[in-house]
CSV table of C-alpha atoms in Angstrom, one decimal:
chain,number,residue,atom,x,y,z
A,1,UNK,CA,-66.8,36.5,66.5
A,2,UNK,CA,-68.5,33.2,65.8
A,3,UNK,CA,-69.1,32.9,62.0
A,4,UNK,CA,-71.3,30.3,60.4
A,5,UNK,CA,-71.6,32.0,57.0
A,6,UNK,CA,-69.0,29.9,55.2
A,7,UNK,CA,-65.8,27.9,55.6
A,8,UNK,CA,-64.1,30.6,53.6
A,9,UNK,CA,-63.9,32.7,56.8
A,10,UNK,CA,-61.3,30.4,58.4
A,11,UNK,CA,-58.2,32.1,59.9
A,12,UNK,CA,-54.7,30.8,59.5
A,13,UNK,CA,-53.3,29.5,62.8
A,14,UNK,CA,-50.1,30.5,64.5
A,15,UNK,CA,-48.1,27.7,62.8
A,16,UNK,CA,-49.3,28.7,59.4
A,17,UNK,CA,-48.6,32.3,60.0
A,18,UNK,CA,-45.1,31.4,61.1
A,19,UNK,CA,-44.5,29.4,58.0
A,20,UNK,CA,-45.7,32.3,55.9
A,21,UNK,CA,-43.4,34.8,57.6
A,22,UNK,CA,-40.4,32.6,56.9
A,23,UNK,CA,-41.2,31.3,53.5
A,24,UNK,CA,-38.5,31.3,50.9
A,25,UNK,CA,-39.7,33.4,47.9
A,26,UNK,CA,-38.9,34.5,44.4
A,27,UNK,CA,-40.6,35.9,41.3
A,28,UNK,CA,-43.2,33.3,40.3
A,29,UNK,CA,-43.8,34.8,36.9
A,30,UNK,CA,-40.1,34.0,36.2
A,31,UNK,CA,-40.7,30.6,37.7
A,32,UNK,CA,-38.3,31.5,40.6
A,33,UNK,CA,-40.4,31.1,43.7
A,34,UNK,CA,-39.2,27.9,45.4
A,35,UNK,CA,-42.2,27.7,47.7
A,36,UNK,CA,-44.7,27.8,44.8
A,37,UNK,CA,-42.6,25.4,42.8
A,38,UNK,CA,-42.5,23.0,45.7
A,39,UNK,CA,-46.3,23.1,46.2
A,40,UNK,CA,-47.0,22.6,42.6
A,41,UNK,CA,-44.7,19.7,42.2
A,42,UNK,CA,-45.9,18.0,45.4
A,43,UNK,CA,-49.6,18.6,44.7
A,44,UNK,CA,-49.3,17.1,41.2
A,45,UNK,CA,-47.7,14.0,42.4
A,46,UNK,CA,-50.0,13.7,45.5
A,47,UNK,CA,-53.1,13.8,43.4
A,48,UNK,CA,-51.9,11.8,40.4
A,49,UNK,CA,-51.5,14.5,37.8
A,50,UNK,CA,-48.6,15.5,35.7
A,51,UNK,CA,-48.6,19.2,36.7
A,52,UNK,CA,-50.2,21.8,38.9
A,53,UNK,CA,-50.8,25.5,38.9
A,54,UNK,CA,-51.2,27.8,42.0
A,55,UNK,CA,-54.0,30.3,41.5
A,56,UNK,CA,-55.5,33.2,43.4
A,57,UNK,CA,-58.9,31.7,43.9
A,58,UNK,CA,-61.2,28.8,43.0
A,59,UNK,CA,-63.0,31.0,40.5
A,60,UNK,CA,-59.8,31.6,38.7
A,61,UNK,CA,-58.8,28.0,38.8
A,62,UNK,CA,-62.1,26.9,37.3
A,63,UNK,CA,-62.0,29.6,34.6
A,64,UNK,CA,-58.4,28.6,33.7
A,65,UNK,CA,-59.5,24.9,33.4
A,66,UNK,CA,-62.5,25.8,31.2
A,67,UNK,CA,-60.5,28.1,29.0
A,68,UNK,CA,-57.6,25.5,28.7
A,69,UNK,CA,-60.0,22.7,27.8
A,70,UNK,CA,-62.2,24.7,25.4
A,71,UNK,CA,-61.8,27.2,22.6
A,72,UNK,CA,-64.1,30.1,21.6
A,73,UNK,CA,-67.4,28.8,20.5
A,74,UNK,CA,-67.0,25.5,22.4
A,75,UNK,CA,-69.4,24.3,25.1
A,76,UNK,CA,-69.1,22.7,28.5
A,77,UNK,CA,-71.8,20.7,30.3
A,78,UNK,CA,-72.4,21.2,34.0
A,79,UNK,CA,-75.2,21.2,36.7
A,80,UNK,CA,-77.6,24.0,37.2
A,81,UNK,CA,-76.2,24.4,40.7
A,82,UNK,CA,-72.6,24.2,39.6
A,83,UNK,CA,-70.5,26.9,41.1
A,84,UNK,CA,-68.6,27.5,37.9
A,85,UNK,CA,-72.0,28.2,36.1
A,86,UNK,CA,-74.1,29.9,38.8
A,87,UNK,CA,-71.7,31.7,41.1
A,88,UNK,CA,-68.6,32.7,39.1
A,89,UNK,CA,-70.0,35.8,37.3
A,90,UNK,CA,-70.4,34.1,34.0
A,91,UNK,CA,-66.6,34.1,33.5
A,92,UNK,CA,-66.5,31.2,31.0
A,93,UNK,CA,-68.9,33.0,28.7
A,94,UNK,CA,-67.7,36.5,29.2
A,95,UNK,CA,-63.9,35.9,29.2
A,96,UNK,CA,-63.6,32.6,27.4
A,97,UNK,CA,-66.5,32.8,24.9
A,98,UNK,CA,-67.4,29.3,26.1
A,99,UNK,CA,-71.1,28.4,26.1
A,100,UNK,CA,-72.3,26.7,29.3
A,101,UNK,CA,-75.0,24.1,28.9
A,102,UNK,CA,-76.5,23.6,32.4
A,103,UNK,CA,-78.4,20.5,33.3
A,104,UNK,CA,-80.7,20.1,36.2
A,105,UNK,CA,-79.0,18.4,39.2
A,106,UNK,CA,-80.6,15.3,40.6
A,107,UNK,CA,-81.6,15.4,44.3
A,108,UNK,CA,-78.3,13.7,45.3
A,109,UNK,CA,-76.2,16.3,43.4
A,110,UNK,CA,-75.4,14.0,40.4
A,111,UNK,CA,-76.3,14.7,36.8
A,112,UNK,CA,-78.3,12.2,34.8
A,113,UNK,CA,-76.2,10.6,32.0
A,114,UNK,CA,-79.3,10.4,29.8
A,115,UNK,CA,-79.8,14.2,30.2
A,116,UNK,CA,-76.1,14.8,29.6
A,117,UNK,CA,-76.2,12.8,26.4
A,118,UNK,CA,-79.4,14.6,25.2
A,119,UNK,CA,-77.8,18.0,25.9
A,120,UNK,CA,-74.5,17.2,24.1
A,121,UNK,CA,-74.4,18.7,20.6
A,122,UNK,CA,-73.9,16.6,17.5
A,123,UNK,CA,-70.9,17.3,15.2
A,124,UNK,CA,-72.7,19.9,13.1
A,125,UNK,CA,-71.6,23.5,12.4
A,126,UNK,CA,-75.0,24.8,13.5
A,127,UNK,CA,-74.0,24.0,17.1
A,128,UNK,CA,-71.4,24.8,19.6
A,129,UNK,CA,-68.8,22.1,20.0
A,130,UNK,CA,-69.4,20.1,23.2
A,131,UNK,CA,-66.0,19.5,24.7
A,132,UNK,CA,-66.2,19.1,28.4
A,133,UNK,CA,-68.3,17.7,31.3
A,134,UNK,CA,-67.7,19.6,34.6
A,135,UNK,CA,-68.8,18.0,37.9
A,136,UNK,CA,-68.6,19.4,41.4
A,137,UNK,CA,-67.7,17.4,44.5
A,138,UNK,CA,-69.0,18.2,47.1
A,139,UNK,CA,-71.9,20.1,45.7
A,140,UNK,CA,-74.2,21.8,48.2
A,141,UNK,CA,-72.4,19.6,50.8
A,142,UNK,CA,-73.4,16.4,49.0
A,143,UNK,CA,-70.8,13.8,48.1
A,144,UNK,CA,-70.8,12.2,44.7
A,145,UNK,CA,-70.4,8.4,45.0
A,146,UNK,CA,-67.2,6.8,43.7
A,147,UNK,CA,-69.4,4.5,41.5
A,148,UNK,CA,-70.9,7.6,39.8
A,149,UNK,CA,-67.5,9.1,39.2
A,150,UNK,CA,-66.4,5.9,37.5
A,151,UNK,CA,-69.5,6.0,35.3
A,152,UNK,CA,-68.8,9.6,34.4
A,153,UNK,CA,-65.3,8.7,33.3
A,154,UNK,CA,-66.7,5.9,31.1
A,155,UNK,CA,-69.4,8.2,29.7
A,156,UNK,CA,-66.8,10.9,28.8
A,157,UNK,CA,-64.6,8.3,27.1
A,158,UNK,CA,-67.5,7.0,25.1
A,159,UNK,CA,-68.6,10.5,24.0
A,160,UNK,CA,-65.1,12.0,23.4
A,161,UNK,CA,-65.4,14.5,26.2
A,162,UNK,CA,-62.9,15.8,28.7
A,163,UNK,CA,-63.9,15.5,32.4
A,164,UNK,CA,-63.2,18.3,34.9
A,165,UNK,CA,-63.8,18.4,38.7
A,166,UNK,CA,-64.6,21.5,40.6
A,167,UNK,CA,-63.1,20.1,43.8
A,168,UNK,CA,-63.3,23.2,46.0
A,169,UNK,CA,-64.3,20.9,48.8
A,170,UNK,CA,-63.1,17.6,47.4
A,171,UNK,CA,-61.2,16.8,50.6
A,172,UNK,CA,-64.5,16.9,52.5
A,173,UNK,CA,-65.8,14.3,50.0
A,174,UNK,CA,-62.7,12.1,50.5
A,175,UNK,CA,-63.0,12.3,54.3
A,176,UNK,CA,-66.7,11.6,54.2
A,177,UNK,CA,-66.1,8.6,51.9
A,178,UNK,CA,-63.0,7.5,54.0
A,179,UNK,CA,-60.9,7.1,50.9
A,180,UNK,CA,-57.6,8.5,49.7
A,181,UNK,CA,-57.9,11.6,47.5
A,182,UNK,CA,-56.6,9.7,44.5
A,183,UNK,CA,-59.7,7.5,44.6
A,184,UNK,CA,-61.6,10.6,43.4
A,185,UNK,CA,-58.9,12.4,41.3
A,186,UNK,CA,-58.1,9.3,39.2
A,187,UNK,CA,-61.3,9.8,37.2
A,188,UNK,CA,-60.6,13.3,36.0
A,189,UNK,CA,-58.6,15.1,33.3
A,190,UNK,CA,-58.4,18.1,35.5
A,191,UNK,CA,-59.3,19.1,39.0
A,192,UNK,CA,-59.3,22.2,41.2
A,193,UNK,CA,-58.8,22.3,45.0
A,194,UNK,CA,-59.6,25.3,47.2
A,195,UNK,CA,-57.1,25.8,49.9
A,196,UNK,CA,-58.9,28.7,51.7
A,197,UNK,CA,-62.1,26.9,52.8
A,198,UNK,CA,-62.1,24.2,55.4
A,199,UNK,CA,-58.4,23.5,54.8
A,200,UNK,CA,-57.7,26.8,56.4
A,201,UNK,CA,-55.2,28.6,54.2
A,202,UNK,CA,-55.8,32.4,53.8
A,203,UNK,CA,-55.7,32.5,50.0
A,204,UNK,CA,-55.4,30.3,46.9
A,205,UNK,CA,-56.5,27.3,44.9
A,206,UNK,CA,-54.8,24.7,42.7
A,207,UNK,CA,-55.5,23.5,39.2
A,208,UNK,CA,-54.2,20.1,38.4
A,209,UNK,CA,-54.0,18.4,35.0
A,210,UNK,CA,-51.6,17.3,32.2
A,211,UNK,CA,-48.4,19.1,31.4
A,212,UNK,CA,-50.1,20.5,28.2
A,213,UNK,CA,-53.2,21.7,30.0
A,214,UNK,CA,-51.2,23.4,32.8
A,215,UNK,CA,-48.9,25.1,30.3
A,216,UNK,CA,-51.8,26.5,28.5
A,217,UNK,CA,-53.5,27.5,31.8
A,218,UNK,CA,-50.4,29.3,33.0
A,219,UNK,CA,-50.4,31.5,29.9
A,220,UNK,CA,-54.1,32.2,30.3
A,221,UNK,CA,-53.5,33.0,34.0
A,222,UNK,CA,-51.0,35.7,32.9
A,223,UNK,CA,-53.4,37.0,30.4
A,224,UNK,CA,-56.1,37.4,33.1
A,225,UNK,CA,-53.8,39.3,35.4
A,226,UNK,CA,-53.2,36.3,37.7
A,227,UNK,CA,-49.4,36.1,37.5
A,228,UNK,CA,-48.1,36.6,41.0
A,229,UNK,CA,-44.6,37.6,42.1
A,230,UNK,CA,-43.3,36.6,45.6
A,231,UNK,CA,-46.4,34.6,46.4
A,232,UNK,CA,-44.5,31.8,48.2
A,233,UNK,CA,-45.8,33.3,51.4
A,234,UNK,CA,-49.3,32.0,50.3
A,235,UNK,CA,-48.0,28.7,48.8
A,236,UNK,CA,-46.5,27.5,52.1
A,237,UNK,CA,-49.8,28.1,53.8
A,238,UNK,CA,-51.5,26.0,51.1
A,239,UNK,CA,-48.9,23.3,51.5
A,240,UNK,CA,-49.5,23.2,55.3
A,241,UNK,CA,-53.3,23.1,54.7
A,242,UNK,CA,-53.0,20.0,52.5
A,243,UNK,CA,-50.6,18.2,54.8
A,244,UNK,CA,-51.9,19.1,58.2
A,245,UNK,CA,-55.6,20.1,58.0
A,246,UNK,CA,-57.2,17.3,56.1
A,247,UNK,CA,-57.9,14.7,58.8
A,248,UNK,CA,-59.5,17.3,61.0
A,249,UNK,CA,-62.3,17.9,58.4
A,250,UNK,CA,-64.0,14.9,60.1
A,251,UNK,CA,-64.5,17.2,63.1
A,252,UNK,CA,-66.3,19.7,60.9
A,253,UNK,CA,-68.6,17.0,59.7
A,254,UNK,CA,-69.4,15.8,63.2
A,255,UNK,CA,-70.1,19.4,64.3
A,256,UNK,CA,-72.4,19.9,61.3
A,257,UNK,CA,-74.5,16.8,62.3
A,258,UNK,CA,-74.6,18.2,65.9
A,259,UNK,CA,-75.7,21.6,64.6
A,260,UNK,CA,-78.5,20.1,62.5
A,261,UNK,CA,-79.7,18.1,65.5
A,262,UNK,CA,-79.8,21.2,67.7
A,263,UNK,CA,-81.5,23.4,65.1
A,264,UNK,CA,-84.2,20.7,64.9
A,265,UNK,CA,-85.0,21.4,68.6
A,266,UNK,CA,-85.9,25.0,67.9
A,267,UNK,CA,-89.5,26.0,67.0
A,268,UNK,CA,-89.7,27.2,63.5
A,269,UNK,CA,-86.5,25.5,62.3
A,270,UNK,CA,-86.3,22.3,60.4
A,271,UNK,CA,-83.4,20.4,58.9
A,272,UNK,CA,-85.3,17.2,58.2
A,273,UNK,CA,-85.4,17.6,54.5
A,274,UNK,CA,-81.6,18.1,54.1
A,275,UNK,CA,-79.5,15.2,55.5
A,276,UNK,CA,-76.1,16.4,56.4
A,277,UNK,CA,-73.2,14.6,54.6
A,278,UNK,CA,-70.3,17.0,55.2
A,279,UNK,CA,-69.9,20.4,56.8
A,280,UNK,CA,-72.9,22.2,55.3
A,281,UNK,CA,-76.2,22.4,57.1
A,282,UNK,CA,-79.4,23.6,55.3
A,283,UNK,CA,-82.4,24.6,57.4
A,284,UNK,CA,-86.0,25.7,56.7
A,285,UNK,CA,-86.9,28.8,58.7
A,286,UNK,CA,-90.6,29.4,59.3
A,287,UNK,CA,-92.1,32.5,57.5
A,288,UNK,CA,-93.3,33.8,60.9
A,289,UNK,CA,-89.6,34.4,61.9
A,290,UNK,CA,-88.2,37.7,60.9
A,291,UNK,CA,-84.9,36.5,59.5
A,292,UNK,CA,-83.3,39.9,59.0
A,293,UNK,CA,-84.1,40.9,62.6
A,294,UNK,CA,-82.8,37.6,63.9
A,295,UNK,CA,-79.5,38.1,62.0
A,296,UNK,CA,-79.1,41.5,63.5
A,297,UNK,CA,-79.8,40.3,67.0
A,298,UNK,CA,-77.3,37.5,66.6
A,299,UNK,CA,-74.7,39.9,65.2
A,300,UNK,CA,-75.1,42.0,68.3
A,301,UNK,CA,-74.0,38.9,70.2
A,302,UNK,CA,-71.0,38.4,68.0
A,303,UNK,CA,-72.5,35.6,65.9
A,304,UNK,CA,-72.6,35.8,62.1
A,305,UNK,CA,-75.1,33.8,60.2
A,306,UNK,CA,-76.8,34.0,56.8
A,307,UNK,CA,-80.5,33.3,57.0
A,308,UNK,CA,-81.7,35.0,53.9
A,309,UNK,CA,-81.6,31.9,51.6
A,310,UNK,CA,-84.4,29.4,51.3
A,311,UNK,CA,-83.4,27.1,52.8
A,312,UNK,CA,-80.8,29.0,54.9
A,313,UNK,CA,-77.3,27.6,55.0
A,314,UNK,CA,-74.9,27.3,57.9
A,315,UNK,CA,-71.3,26.0,57.6
A,316,UNK,CA,-69.0,24.4,60.1
A,317,UNK,CA,-65.2,24.8,59.9
A,318,UNK,CA,-62.0,24.7,61.9
A,319,UNK,CA,-62.9,27.9,63.8
A,320,UNK,CA,-66.2,26.5,65.0
A,321,UNK,CA,-66.3,24.2,68.0
A,322,UNK,CA,-69.2,22.4,69.6
A,323,UNK,CA,-69.4,25.1,72.3
A,324,UNK,CA,-69.9,27.7,69.6
A,325,UNK,CA,-72.9,25.7,68.3
A,326,UNK,CA,-74.4,25.7,71.8
A,327,UNK,CA,-73.8,29.4,72.0
A,328,UNK,CA,-75.6,29.9,68.7
A,329,UNK,CA,-78.6,27.8,69.7
A,330,UNK,CA,-78.9,29.6,73.0
A,331,UNK,CA,-78.7,33.0,71.3
A,332,UNK,CA,-81.4,32.1,68.8
A,333,UNK,CA,-83.7,31.0,71.7
A,334,UNK,CA,-83.3,34.4,73.4
A,335,UNK,CA,-83.5,36.4,70.1
A,336,UNK,CA,-86.8,35.1,68.7
């Protein structure tokens, strides 16, 4: 099966499966799992933070960050397109009693500092207390410039706000910018990293921050049912993902550019409005094309795509090669 729906569909390779099968494990709730302890210690140092916490998912990691930074009745600022606002089931509001204040994303994915300043609440008991600015990098496949991140840090310092990064695909950003990950992470008070997208681990995300923040987040993780036992079999996969699968993200980016160029050759498909920066390709599909029927016909040929959005989104990842893209393009031509 060739699957373009997301980079979450990646499969662990043989080396990763072997490491998982032989991972030393213990009870992580007791703090006894050596593989998890090793990952958390290494990840904190690698990204320039005091501490790290292994979590079940990016959604959980973001929720823990928001709940650790904010108390009930506090507010966080984010983009209208932010994953932790739009796609995480309203967890901050439902489980943390934290008010999200979404701000319209600019075309490049950034947030206007003028709009952020206008949305932040004054110190008045009529309002929720604005505590945190949350950014996402990459967002919709777009990379936030390093200069913007530096300005965000300065802005938060000036307005007494904490700064969080939803870094689900932060390594795609680092590879696209050709910088070390610390060039991005150095600007933030906390950061999440998803291990199960393009990096290829089967499960898990990391939350990074200060010792105080991670201690609080660890307690909240337990409260939310996220305490895991012999989860070292997952942690070793995440460790391999971070140490072995970063450089190859450049292949995904190159394949995304190729995919966009090939889709552009098809009648009724256009990617011209959505420049490719990383591994996500957006494409306009003409109204005359029956998307549901096309998806079904491609599925019959063992190709999975999601064409229901407007624009539609296709994602390249480690289990997609250039030949798979050629197969997709040929299949679309014969299925229209």
